[in-house]
PDB file of C-alpha atoms and ligand atoms in Angstrom:
ATOM      1  CA  UNK A   9      40.567 201.732  95.991  1.00  0.00           C
ATOM      2  CA  UNK A  10      41.433 202.021  92.196  1.00  0.00           C
ATOM      3  CA  UNK A  11      44.667 200.360  91.063  1.00  0.00           C
ATOM      4  CA  UNK A  12      47.582 202.710  91.022  1.00  0.00           C
ATOM      5  CA  UNK A  13      49.010 203.848  87.719  1.00  0.00           C
ATOM      6  CA  UNK A  14      52.409 202.328  87.159  1.00  0.00           C
ATOM      7  CA  UNK A  15      54.810 205.104  85.967  1.00  0.00           C
ATOM      8  CA  UNK A  16      58.334 205.997  85.395  1.00  0.00           C
ATOM      9  CA  UNK A  17      59.164 209.726  85.862  1.00  0.00           C
ATOM     10  CA  UNK A  18      62.018 210.934  83.551  1.00  0.00           C
ATOM     11  CA  UNK A  19      63.043 214.357  84.757  1.00  0.00           C
ATOM     12  CA  UNK A  20      65.748 217.094  85.138  1.00  0.00           C
ATOM     13  CA  UNK A  21      64.963 218.799  88.551  1.00  0.00           C
ATOM     14  CA  UNK A  22      64.405 221.848  88.215  1.00  0.00           C
ATOM     15  CA  UNK A  23      61.973 223.708  90.490  1.00  0.00           C
ATOM     16  CA  UNK A  24      58.823 222.718  88.640  1.00  0.00           C
ATOM     17  CA  UNK A  25      60.156 219.071  88.261  1.00  0.00           C
ATOM     18  CA  UNK A  26      60.650 219.021  92.137  1.00  0.00           C
ATOM     19  CA  UNK A  27      56.993 220.122  92.582  1.00  0.00           C
ATOM     20  CA  UNK A  28      55.827 217.654  90.178  1.00  0.00           C
ATOM     21  CA  UNK A  29      57.610 214.761  91.947  1.00  0.00           C
ATOM     22  CA  UNK A  30      56.068 216.035  95.330  1.00  0.00           C
ATOM     23  CA  UNK A  31      52.675 216.116  93.745  1.00  0.00           C
ATOM     24  CA  UNK A  32      53.081 212.641  92.059  1.00  0.00           C
ATOM     25  CA  UNK A  33      54.397 211.036  95.260  1.00  0.00           C
ATOM     26  CA  UNK A  34      51.877 212.621  97.594  1.00  0.00           C
ATOM     27  CA  UNK A  35      48.782 212.069  95.396  1.00  0.00           C
ATOM     28  CA  UNK A  36      49.060 208.316  96.225  1.00  0.00           C
ATOM     29  CA  UNK A  37      47.491 207.354  92.734  1.00  0.00           C
ATOM     30  CA  UNK A  38      50.827 206.192  91.171  1.00  0.00           C
ATOM     31  CA  UNK A  39      52.976 203.167  91.594  1.00  0.00           C
ATOM     32  CA  UNK A  40      56.268 205.020  90.785  1.00  0.00           C
ATOM     33  CA  UNK A  41      58.542 202.202  89.484  1.00  0.00           C
ATOM     34  CA  UNK A  42      61.508 204.649  89.129  1.00  0.00           C
ATOM     35  CA  UNK A  43      62.704 208.257  88.684  1.00  0.00           C
ATOM     36  CA  UNK A  44      65.177 208.504  85.903  1.00  0.00           C
ATOM     37  CA  UNK A  45      67.260 211.536  85.462  1.00  0.00           C
ATOM     38  CA  UNK A  46      68.508 213.546  82.398  1.00  0.00           C
ATOM     39  CA  UNK A  47      70.645 216.486  81.963  1.00  0.00           C
ATOM     40  CA  UNK A  48      68.564 219.590  80.975  1.00  0.00           C
ATOM     41  CA  UNK A  49      67.796 222.297  83.541  1.00  0.00           C
ATOM     42  CA  UNK A  50      71.301 221.527  84.933  1.00  0.00           C
ATOM     43  CA  UNK A  51      74.018 218.991  84.759  1.00  0.00           C
ATOM     44  CA  UNK A  52      73.304 215.316  85.228  1.00  0.00           C
ATOM     45  CA  UNK A  53      75.095 215.414  88.431  1.00  0.00           C
ATOM     46  CA  UNK A  54      72.944 218.218  89.781  1.00  0.00           C
ATOM     47  CA  UNK A  55      69.495 216.871  88.366  1.00  0.00           C
ATOM     48  CA  UNK A  56      70.302 213.459  90.009  1.00  0.00           C
ATOM     49  CA  UNK A  57      71.335 214.950  93.290  1.00  0.00           C
ATOM     50  CA  UNK A  58      68.262 217.090  93.161  1.00  0.00           C
ATOM     51  CA  UNK A  59      65.827 214.137  92.385  1.00  0.00           C
ATOM     52  CA  UNK A  60      67.249 212.266  95.369  1.00  0.00           C
ATOM     53  CA  UNK A  61      66.990 215.375  97.513  1.00  0.00           C
ATOM     54  CA  UNK A  62      63.346 215.677  96.823  1.00  0.00           C
ATOM     55  CA  UNK A  63      62.706 212.033  97.630  1.00  0.00           C
ATOM     56  CA  UNK A  64      64.565 212.468 100.969  1.00  0.00           C
ATOM     57  CA  UNK A  65      62.192 215.480 101.752  1.00  0.00           C
ATOM     58  CA  UNK A  66      59.333 213.391 101.093  1.00  0.00           C
ATOM     59  CA  UNK A  67      60.784 210.482 103.230  1.00  0.00           C
ATOM     60  CA  UNK A  68      60.478 208.287 100.052  1.00  0.00           C
ATOM     61  CA  UNK A  69      64.051 207.280  99.362  1.00  0.00           C
ATOM     62  CA  UNK A  70      62.770 203.769  98.750  1.00  0.00           C
ATOM     63  CA  UNK A  71      61.887 205.062  95.262  1.00  0.00           C
ATOM     64  CA  UNK A  72      64.792 204.219  92.969  1.00  0.00           C
ATOM     65  CA  UNK A  73      66.660 206.906  91.201  1.00  0.00           C
ATOM     66  CA  UNK A  74      68.698 205.914  87.971  1.00  0.00           C
ATOM     67  CA  UNK A  75      70.782 208.543  86.336  1.00  0.00           C
ATOM     68  CA  UNK A  76      70.827 208.824  82.551  1.00  0.00           C
ATOM     69  CA  UNK A  77      72.146 210.992  79.749  1.00  0.00           C
ATOM     70  CA  UNK A  78      74.665 213.650  80.500  1.00  0.00           C
ATOM     71  CA  UNK A  79      74.078 215.421  77.226  1.00  0.00           C
ATOM     72  CA  UNK A  80      71.701 215.425  74.311  1.00  0.00           C
ATOM     73  CA  UNK A  81      71.965 212.764  71.489  1.00  0.00           C
ATOM     74  CA  UNK A  82      74.116 214.835  69.254  1.00  0.00           C
ATOM     75  CA  UNK A  83      74.414 218.253  70.510  1.00  0.00           C
ATOM     76  CA  UNK A  84      75.992 220.108  73.484  1.00  0.00           C
ATOM     77  CA  UNK A  85      73.981 220.655  76.622  1.00  0.00           C
ATOM     78  CA  UNK A  86      72.230 224.059  76.879  1.00  0.00           C
ATOM     79  CA  UNK A  87      71.134 224.534  80.458  1.00  0.00           C
ATOM     80  CA  UNK A  88      68.174 226.576  81.729  1.00  0.00           C
ATOM     81  CA  UNK A  89      68.564 229.941  83.331  1.00  0.00           C
ATOM     82  CA  UNK A  90      65.508 230.073  85.711  1.00  0.00           C
ATOM     83  CA  UNK A  91      66.534 227.242  87.883  1.00  0.00           C
ATOM     84  CA  UNK A  92      69.952 228.657  88.632  1.00  0.00           C
ATOM     85  CA  UNK A  93      73.392 226.880  88.472  1.00  0.00           C
ATOM     86  CA  UNK A  94      72.470 224.084  90.912  1.00  0.00           C
ATOM     87  CA  UNK A  95      68.965 223.479  89.230  1.00  0.00           C
ATOM     88  CA  UNK A  96      67.343 224.158  92.594  1.00  0.00           C
ATOM     89  CA  UNK A  97      68.322 227.647  93.375  1.00  0.00           C
ATOM     90  CA  UNK A  98      67.248 228.621  96.846  1.00  0.00           C
ATOM     91  CA  UNK A  99      68.149 225.213  98.174  1.00  0.00           C
ATOM     92  CA  UNK A 100      71.389 224.180  96.688  1.00  0.00           C
ATOM     93  CA  UNK A 101      71.191 220.538  98.076  1.00  0.00           C
ATOM     94  CA  UNK A 102      74.421 219.200  99.353  1.00  0.00           C
ATOM     95  CA  UNK A 103      73.626 215.440  99.392  1.00  0.00           C
ATOM     96  CA  UNK A 104      75.671 213.072  97.349  1.00  0.00           C
ATOM     97  CA  UNK A 105      74.914 212.788  93.543  1.00  0.00           C
ATOM     98  CA  UNK A 106      75.895 209.156  92.936  1.00  0.00           C
ATOM     99  CA  UNK A 107      75.551 208.560  89.226  1.00  0.00           C
ATOM    100  CA  UNK A 108      74.395 205.063  88.270  1.00  0.00           C
ATOM    101  CA  UNK A 109      74.379 205.753  84.399  1.00  0.00           C
ATOM    102  CA  UNK A 110      71.714 203.130  83.819  1.00  0.00           C
ATOM    103  CA  UNK A 111      68.446 204.934  83.196  1.00  0.00           C
ATOM    104  CA  UNK A 112      68.069 203.721  79.671  1.00  0.00           C
ATOM    105  CA  UNK A 113      68.798 200.061  80.710  1.00  0.00           C
ATOM    106  CA  UNK A 114      66.372 200.460  83.658  1.00  0.00           C
ATOM    107  CA  UNK A 115      63.667 201.979  81.536  1.00  0.00           C
ATOM    108  CA  UNK A 116      63.806 199.112  79.093  1.00  0.00           C
ATOM    109  CA  UNK A 117      63.929 196.543  81.972  1.00  0.00           C
ATOM    110  CA  UNK A 118      60.884 198.029  83.793  1.00  0.00           C
ATOM    111  CA  UNK A 119      58.895 198.252  80.578  1.00  0.00           C
ATOM    112  CA  UNK A 120      59.741 194.532  79.736  1.00  0.00           C
ATOM    113  CA  UNK A 121      58.751 193.357  83.260  1.00  0.00           C
ATOM    114  CA  UNK A 122      55.396 195.326  83.613  1.00  0.00           C
ATOM    115  CA  UNK A 123      52.352 195.686  81.460  1.00  0.00           C
ATOM    116  CA  UNK A 124      50.947 199.079  80.835  1.00  0.00           C
ATOM    117  CA  UNK A 125      53.791 201.339  82.031  1.00  0.00           C
ATOM    118  CA  UNK A 126      53.075 205.169  81.549  1.00  0.00           C
ATOM    119  CA  UNK A 127      56.304 207.037  80.906  1.00  0.00           C
ATOM    120  CA  UNK A 128      56.111 210.767  82.058  1.00  0.00           C
ATOM    121  CA  UNK A 129      58.753 212.977  80.714  1.00  0.00           C
ATOM    122  CA  UNK A 130      59.567 216.325  82.321  1.00  0.00           C
ATOM    123  CA  UNK A 131      62.927 217.104  80.698  1.00  0.00           C
ATOM    124  CA  UNK A 132      64.659 216.640  77.359  1.00  0.00           C
ATOM    125  CA  UNK A 133      63.711 213.348  75.640  1.00  0.00           C
ATOM    126  CA  UNK A 134      67.334 212.040  75.415  1.00  0.00           C
ATOM    127  CA  UNK A 135      66.806 208.904  77.635  1.00  0.00           C
ATOM    128  CA  UNK A 136      63.595 207.878  76.039  1.00  0.00           C
ATOM    129  CA  UNK A 137      64.929 208.190  72.538  1.00  0.00           C
ATOM    130  CA  UNK A 138      68.058 206.050  73.341  1.00  0.00           C
ATOM    131  CA  UNK A 139      65.731 203.433  74.994  1.00  0.00           C
ATOM    132  CA  UNK A 140      63.757 203.432  71.759  1.00  0.00           C
ATOM    133  CA  UNK A 141      66.941 203.013  69.614  1.00  0.00           C
ATOM    134  CA  UNK A 142      68.279 200.285  71.946  1.00  0.00           C
ATOM    135  CA  UNK A 143      65.128 198.206  72.191  1.00  0.00           C
ATOM    136  CA  UNK A 144      62.490 199.355  69.823  1.00  0.00           C
ATOM    137  CA  UNK A 145      60.223 196.279  70.428  1.00  0.00           C
ATOM    138  CA  UNK A 146      60.347 196.470  74.235  1.00  0.00           C
ATOM    139  CA  UNK A 147      59.522 200.125  74.101  1.00  0.00           C
ATOM    140  CA  UNK A 148      56.356 199.431  72.035  1.00  0.00           C
ATOM    141  CA  UNK A 149      54.962 197.711  75.237  1.00  0.00           C
ATOM    142  CA  UNK A 150      54.546 201.162  77.017  1.00  0.00           C
ATOM    143  CA  UNK A 151      50.911 202.194  77.464  1.00  0.00           C
ATOM    144  CA  UNK A 152      51.606 205.780  76.828  1.00  0.00           C
ATOM    145  CA  UNK A 153      54.117 208.544  77.031  1.00  0.00           C
ATOM    146  CA  UNK A 154      53.013 211.836  78.524  1.00  0.00           C
ATOM    147  CA  UNK A 155      55.437 214.649  77.504  1.00  0.00           C
ATOM    148  CA  UNK A 156      55.981 218.146  78.990  1.00  0.00           C
ATOM    149  CA  UNK A 157      57.132 220.098  75.939  1.00  0.00           C
ATOM    150  CA  UNK A 158      56.440 222.140  72.906  1.00  0.00           C
ATOM    151  CA  UNK A 159      54.810 225.348  71.930  1.00  0.00           C
ATOM    152  CA  UNK A 160      51.952 224.951  69.342  1.00  0.00           C
ATOM    153  CA  UNK A 161      50.194 228.237  68.978  1.00  0.00           C
ATOM    154  CA  UNK A 162      52.113 230.313  71.448  1.00  0.00           C
ATOM    155  CA  UNK A 163      55.712 231.723  71.367  1.00  0.00           C
ATOM    156  CA  UNK A 164      58.510 229.501  72.782  1.00  0.00           C
ATOM    157  CA  UNK A 165      60.109 230.110  76.128  1.00  0.00           C
ATOM    158  CA  UNK A 166      63.648 229.194  75.196  1.00  0.00           C
ATOM    159  CA  UNK A 167      63.719 230.762  71.821  1.00  0.00           C
ATOM    160  CA  UNK A 168      61.307 232.506  69.500  1.00  0.00           C
ATOM    161  CA  UNK A 169      59.268 229.287  68.695  1.00  0.00           C
ATOM    162  CA  UNK A 170      60.850 226.638  70.774  1.00  0.00           C
ATOM    163  CA  UNK A 171      60.005 225.363  74.255  1.00  0.00           C
ATOM    164  CA  UNK A 172      62.949 224.408  76.524  1.00  0.00           C
ATOM    165  CA  UNK A 173      62.731 220.572  76.717  1.00  0.00           C
ATOM    166  CA  UNK A 174      62.307 220.167  72.891  1.00  0.00           C
ATOM    167  CA  UNK A 175      64.960 222.898  72.103  1.00  0.00           C
ATOM    168  CA  UNK A 176      67.620 221.110  74.128  1.00  0.00           C
ATOM    169  CA  UNK A 177      67.435 217.827  72.441  1.00  0.00           C
ATOM    170  CA  UNK A 178      65.180 218.113  69.256  1.00  0.00           C
ATOM    171  CA  UNK A 179      66.932 215.080  67.740  1.00  0.00           C
ATOM    172  CA  UNK A 180      65.599 212.972  70.607  1.00  0.00           C
ATOM    173  CA  UNK A 181      62.183 214.627  70.418  1.00  0.00           C
ATOM    174  CA  UNK A 182      61.954 213.647  66.763  1.00  0.00           C
ATOM    175  CA  UNK A 183      62.667 210.069  67.594  1.00  0.00           C
ATOM    176  CA  UNK A 184      60.025 210.051  70.279  1.00  0.00           C
ATOM    177  CA  UNK A 185      57.421 211.770  68.298  1.00  0.00           C
ATOM    178  CA  UNK A 186      57.795 209.461  65.404  1.00  0.00           C
ATOM    179  CA  UNK A 187      57.496 206.328  67.687  1.00  0.00           C
ATOM    180  CA  UNK A 188      54.202 204.378  67.309  1.00  0.00           C
ATOM    181  CA  UNK A 189      52.862 204.456  70.823  1.00  0.00           C
ATOM    182  CA  UNK A 190      50.237 206.502  72.327  1.00  0.00           C
ATOM    183  CA  UNK A 191      51.607 209.878  73.274  1.00  0.00           C
ATOM    184  CA  UNK A 192      50.168 212.938  75.026  1.00  0.00           C
ATOM    185  CA  UNK A 193      51.718 216.395  75.021  1.00  0.00           C
ATOM    186  CA  UNK A 194      51.440 219.082  77.590  1.00  0.00           C
ATOM    187  CA  UNK A 195      52.735 222.143  75.747  1.00  0.00           C
ATOM    188  CA  UNK A 196      53.194 225.814  76.943  1.00  0.00           C
ATOM    189  CA  UNK A 197      49.771 226.558  75.413  1.00  0.00           C
ATOM    190  CA  UNK A 198      48.158 224.579  78.348  1.00  0.00           C
ATOM    191  CA  UNK A 199      50.607 225.846  81.060  1.00  0.00           C
ATOM    192  CA  UNK A 200      51.196 229.526  80.513  1.00  0.00           C
ATOM    193  CA  UNK A 201      48.053 230.707  82.308  1.00  0.00           C
ATOM    194  CA  UNK A 202      48.591 228.637  85.390  1.00  0.00           C
ATOM    195  CA  UNK A 203      50.556 231.059  87.521  1.00  0.00           C
ATOM    196  CA  UNK A 204      51.158 230.551  91.214  1.00  0.00           C
ATOM    197  CA  UNK A 205      52.296 233.243  93.682  1.00  0.00           C
ATOM    198  CA  UNK A 206      53.974 233.077  97.012  1.00  0.00           C
ATOM    199  CA  UNK A 207      50.560 233.524  98.725  1.00  0.00           C
ATOM    200  CA  UNK A 208      49.477 230.335  97.128  1.00  0.00           C
ATOM    201  CA  UNK A 209      52.301 228.373  98.663  1.00  0.00           C
ATOM    202  CA  UNK A 210      51.659 230.239 102.057  1.00  0.00           C
ATOM    203  CA  UNK A 211      48.787 227.736 102.375  1.00  0.00           C
ATOM    204  CA  UNK A 212      51.219 225.088 103.029  1.00  0.00           C
ATOM    205  CA  UNK A 213      52.430 226.805 106.107  1.00  0.00           C
ATOM    206  CA  UNK A 214      52.677 224.390 109.015  1.00  0.00           C
ATOM    207  CA  UNK A 215      53.516 221.409 106.837  1.00  0.00           C
ATOM    208  CA  UNK A 216      56.918 219.827 106.335  1.00  0.00           C
ATOM    209  CA  UNK A 217      57.267 220.924 102.718  1.00  0.00           C
ATOM    210  CA  UNK A 218      56.502 224.553 103.445  1.00  0.00           C
ATOM    211  CA  UNK A 219      60.011 225.876 104.121  1.00  0.00           C
ATOM    212  CA  UNK A 220      61.844 224.049 101.267  1.00  0.00           C
ATOM    213  CA  UNK A 221      59.128 225.071  98.806  1.00  0.00           C
ATOM    214  CA  UNK A 222      59.196 228.603  99.940  1.00  0.00           C
ATOM    215  CA  UNK A 223      63.019 228.731  99.786  1.00  0.00           C
ATOM    216  CA  UNK A 224      62.759 227.343  96.228  1.00  0.00           C
ATOM    217  CA  UNK A 225      59.899 229.332  94.866  1.00  0.00           C
ATOM    218  CA  UNK A 226      61.295 232.876  95.692  1.00  0.00           C
ATOM    219  CA  UNK A 227      64.235 232.598  93.341  1.00  0.00           C
ATOM    220  CA  UNK A 228      62.232 230.584  90.876  1.00  0.00           C
ATOM    221  CA  UNK A 229      59.604 233.533  90.634  1.00  0.00           C
ATOM    222  CA  UNK A 230      62.382 236.176  90.436  1.00  0.00           C
ATOM    223  CA  UNK A 231      64.225 234.324  87.781  1.00  0.00           C
ATOM    224  CA  UNK A 232      61.115 233.835  85.630  1.00  0.00           C
ATOM    225  CA  UNK A 233      60.552 237.527  85.952  1.00  0.00           C
ATOM    226  CA  UNK A 234      63.968 238.436  84.840  1.00  0.00           C
ATOM    227  CA  UNK A 235      63.937 235.909  81.901  1.00  0.00           C
ATOM    228  CA  UNK A 236      60.372 236.099  80.772  1.00  0.00           C
ATOM    229  CA  UNK A 237      58.796 239.111  82.313  1.00  0.00           C
ATOM    230  CA  UNK A 238      56.082 237.085  84.265  1.00  0.00           C
ATOM    231  CA  UNK A 239      56.038 237.577  87.950  1.00  0.00           C
ATOM    232  CA  UNK A 240      54.842 233.959  88.997  1.00  0.00           C
ATOM    233  CA  UNK A 241      55.902 230.423  89.327  1.00  0.00           C
ATOM    234  CA  UNK A 242      55.080 228.521  86.241  1.00  0.00           C
ATOM    235  CA  UNK A 243      53.836 225.024  86.716  1.00  0.00           C
ATOM    236  CA  UNK A 244      54.723 223.167  83.577  1.00  0.00           C
ATOM    237  CA  UNK A 245      55.890 219.898  85.112  1.00  0.00           C
ATOM    238  CA  UNK A 246      53.192 219.599  87.808  1.00  0.00           C
ATOM    239  CA  UNK A 247      50.566 220.175  85.191  1.00  0.00           C
ATOM    240  CA  UNK A 248      51.864 217.242  83.219  1.00  0.00           C
ATOM    241  CA  UNK A 249      51.347 215.028  86.291  1.00  0.00           C
ATOM    242  CA  UNK A 250      47.846 216.668  86.734  1.00  0.00           C
ATOM    243  CA  UNK A 251      46.700 215.536  83.347  1.00  0.00           C
ATOM    244  CA  UNK A 252      46.994 212.025  84.634  1.00  0.00           C
ATOM    245  CA  UNK A 253      45.550 213.011  88.110  1.00  0.00           C
ATOM    246  CA  UNK A 254      42.458 214.685  86.636  1.00  0.00           C
ATOM    247  CA  UNK A 255      42.126 214.182  82.878  1.00  0.00           C
ATOM    248  CA  UNK A 256      38.489 215.530  83.050  1.00  0.00           C
ATOM    249  CA  UNK A 257      39.997 218.986  83.798  1.00  0.00           C
ATOM    250  CA  UNK A 258      41.851 218.819  80.482  1.00  0.00           C
ATOM    251  CA  UNK A 259      40.743 219.382  76.773  1.00  0.00           C
ATOM    252  CA  UNK A 260      42.583 217.028  74.586  1.00  0.00           C
ATOM    253  CA  UNK A 261      42.801 217.055  70.739  1.00  0.00           C
ATOM    254  CA  UNK A 262      44.721 214.862  68.175  1.00  0.00           C
ATOM    255  CA  UNK A 263      47.490 216.572  66.257  1.00  0.00           C
ATOM    256  CA  UNK A 264      49.853 215.956  63.379  1.00  0.00           C
ATOM    257  CA  UNK A 265      53.030 217.405  64.946  1.00  0.00           C
ATOM    258  CA  UNK A 266      56.636 217.357  63.682  1.00  0.00           C
ATOM    259  CA  UNK A 267      59.906 218.566  65.310  1.00  0.00           C
ATOM    260  CA  UNK A 268      62.186 220.982  63.526  1.00  0.00           C
ATOM    261  CA  UNK A 269      65.636 219.582  63.948  1.00  0.00           C
ATOM    262  CA  UNK A 270      67.487 221.591  61.281  1.00  0.00           C
ATOM    263  CA  UNK A 271      66.269 225.118  61.420  1.00  0.00           C
ATOM    264  CA  UNK A 272      68.582 227.959  62.665  1.00  0.00           C
ATOM    265  CA  UNK A 273      65.817 230.058  63.904  1.00  0.00           C
ATOM    266  CA  UNK A 274      63.320 227.308  64.405  1.00  0.00           C
ATOM    267  CA  UNK A 275      65.524 224.733  66.246  1.00  0.00           C
ATOM    268  CA  UNK A 276      63.184 222.509  68.380  1.00  0.00           C
ATOM    269  CA  UNK A 277      59.983 224.025  67.068  1.00  0.00           C
ATOM    270  CA  UNK A 278      56.901 221.729  67.372  1.00  0.00           C
ATOM    271  CA  UNK A 279      55.442 222.314  63.962  1.00  0.00           C
ATOM    272  CA  UNK A 280      51.658 221.616  63.799  1.00  0.00           C
ATOM    273  CA  UNK A 281      49.715 220.769  60.601  1.00  0.00           C
ATOM    274  CA  UNK A 282      47.003 223.405  61.091  1.00  0.00           C
ATOM    275  CA  UNK A 283      45.533 223.276  57.558  1.00  0.00           C
ATOM    276  CA  UNK A 284      42.303 221.517  57.179  1.00  0.00           C
ATOM    277  CA  UNK A 285      43.753 218.853  54.690  1.00  0.00           C
ATOM    278  CA  UNK A 286      43.893 215.248  55.872  1.00  0.00           C
ATOM    279  CA  UNK A 287      46.178 214.893  58.789  1.00  0.00           C
ATOM    280  CA  UNK A 288      48.490 212.194  59.887  1.00  0.00           C
ATOM    281  CA  UNK A 289      47.716 212.362  63.556  1.00  0.00           C
ATOM    282  CA  UNK A 290      50.759 211.294  65.737  1.00  0.00           C
ATOM    283  CA  UNK A 291      50.055 212.840  69.150  1.00  0.00           C
ATOM    284  CA  UNK A 292      47.238 213.987  71.562  1.00  0.00           C
ATOM    285  CA  UNK A 293      47.753 217.518  72.632  1.00  0.00           C
ATOM    286  CA  UNK A 294      46.448 218.831  76.023  1.00  0.00           C
ATOM    287  CA  UNK A 295      45.071 222.167  74.720  1.00  0.00           C
ATOM    288  CA  UNK A 296      43.804 223.589  77.916  1.00  0.00           C
ATOM    289  CA  UNK A 297      43.805 222.634  81.647  1.00  0.00           C
ATOM    290  CA  UNK A 298      41.430 224.101  84.227  1.00  0.00           C
ATOM    291  CA  UNK A 299      43.922 226.226  86.255  1.00  0.00           C
ATOM    292  CA  UNK A 300      41.594 226.588  89.180  1.00  0.00           C
ATOM    293  CA  UNK A 301      41.059 222.982  89.719  1.00  0.00           C
ATOM    294  CA  UNK A 302      44.728 222.445  89.432  1.00  0.00           C
ATOM    295  CA  UNK A 303      45.570 225.016  92.064  1.00  0.00           C
ATOM    296  CA  UNK A 304      43.080 223.616  94.482  1.00  0.00           C
ATOM    297  CA  UNK A 305      44.030 219.919  93.967  1.00  0.00           C
ATOM    298  CA  UNK A 306      47.783 220.680  93.911  1.00  0.00           C
ATOM    299  CA  UNK A 307      47.767 222.614  97.204  1.00  0.00           C
ATOM    300  CA  UNK A 308      45.440 220.103  98.852  1.00  0.00           C
ATOM    301  CA  UNK A 309      47.625 217.174  97.867  1.00  0.00           C
ATOM    302  CA  UNK A 310      50.719 218.896  99.032  1.00  0.00           C
ATOM    303  CA  UNK A 311      49.200 219.740 102.282  1.00  0.00           C
ATOM    304  CA  UNK A 312      48.428 216.097 103.173  1.00  0.00           C
ATOM    305  CA  UNK A 313      50.986 215.019 105.829  1.00  0.00           C
ATOM    306  CA  UNK A 314      50.663 211.285 105.095  1.00  0.00           C
TER     307      UNK A 314
HETATM  308  C1  BDR B 423      60.243 223.015  80.823  1.00  0.00           C
HETATM  309  O1  BDR B 423      61.584 223.434  80.785  1.00  0.00           O
HETATM  310  C2  BDR B 423      62.144 223.259  82.116  1.00  0.00           C
HETATM  311  O2  BDR B 423      62.861 224.446  82.539  1.00  0.00           O
HETATM  312  C3  BDR B 423      61.051 223.032  83.089  1.00  0.00           C
HETATM  313  O3  BDR B 423      61.466 222.207  84.132  1.00  0.00           O
HETATM  314  C4  BDR B 423      60.059 222.334  82.288  1.00  0.00           C
HETATM  315  O4  BDR B 423      60.091 220.985  82.144  1.00  0.00           O
HETATM  316  C5  BDR B 423      59.302 224.225  80.593  1.00  0.00           C
HETATM  317  O5  BDR B 423      59.620 224.713  79.291  1.00  0.00           O
HETATM  318 CA1   CA B 424      61.613 219.793  83.681  1.00  0.00          CA
END
C-alpha cells in the first residue's frame, strides 16, 4: 500500500464541497490532517456545521474541524445562491456549529509539524492568505496548494468573468497566487463539462450515503438550473480532489496568471497571459479532466461501504 497523501482540506460546504469531502475520506488515499472552514457558500457558522455534519454521516468525527475566517480579507461576504441559505439546502443540518476560530493557527501548526503537506482549497482563499501573512516561512514548507477556482478561457459563474471562490475574496487569491510554492488550479474550464444527473446518484441506492446525497442533489440541480441554466449537478470541488486521486486523467499546463483585485466589471477575474511572449509562470492549470473516468471512479468510491 502506497503512503497516504497528507492533506488539509480548506472548505466552505456547500453541496459540491460535501461530495468532495465524502470522496476524499472514502478514497482512503489521503491522511486528512484537518478540515478547516471558511465563509463563502454560506456563513462560517453554517459551513463549519455542515463540515461536521458530513463527517458525522461518514462516521469520521475523529477528523478535526477548525473554523476560520468569517469574512473575506477586506470585503464583505457575498454568499452563493445555489447552495441555499444553510449552504446545504435539502438537508439543513441541525447539529451544533461550535466555532473554534483557529483554522489559520492550525494550518500553520500542521505545516510546521509535517513534511510535504498538500493544501486543498475548495472555497475562498481567505484562511490560506492569512496563514501566509502570519507565517510566510512556515507556509513555504507546504508541498503544493491545489485550488478550486478561476475561469481562464470560459465565462465566470459568479459574474461575467469571475468564478465564485476567487470573486468572493480576490485580495486573498492575489496573495496566494503570488506565493512562491507549487500551485495547481482546477478552474471552471476543467469542470463545466462534468455534469451529473440524479440517475448517476441512483447508483448509490442501498448505501448509507444514498438518502442524504439524493436530498442534497435535488435542490442543488434545481438551483443551478435557475441560476445558470444548466440542468445538472456540477462537480467543481470533487474534481479538485480527483486531480490528486487520478492525475493521469488530467491535462496540466503552466500558466502566468494574475488576479484582478481592482476592476469594477472584472473583480476576481483570473487574467491569463495568453500572448506568446516570455511568460512568468506562477501556476499549473488543470486544463481538462476526463469526465467519464471521474464519474466511474467517483461513484465507485462513494459506493464502498468501508
Ligand atoms: C465554487 O464555488 C462554490 O459555490 C462551489 O462550492 C465551488 O467551490 C465553484 O465556482
Ligand atoms: Ca466550495
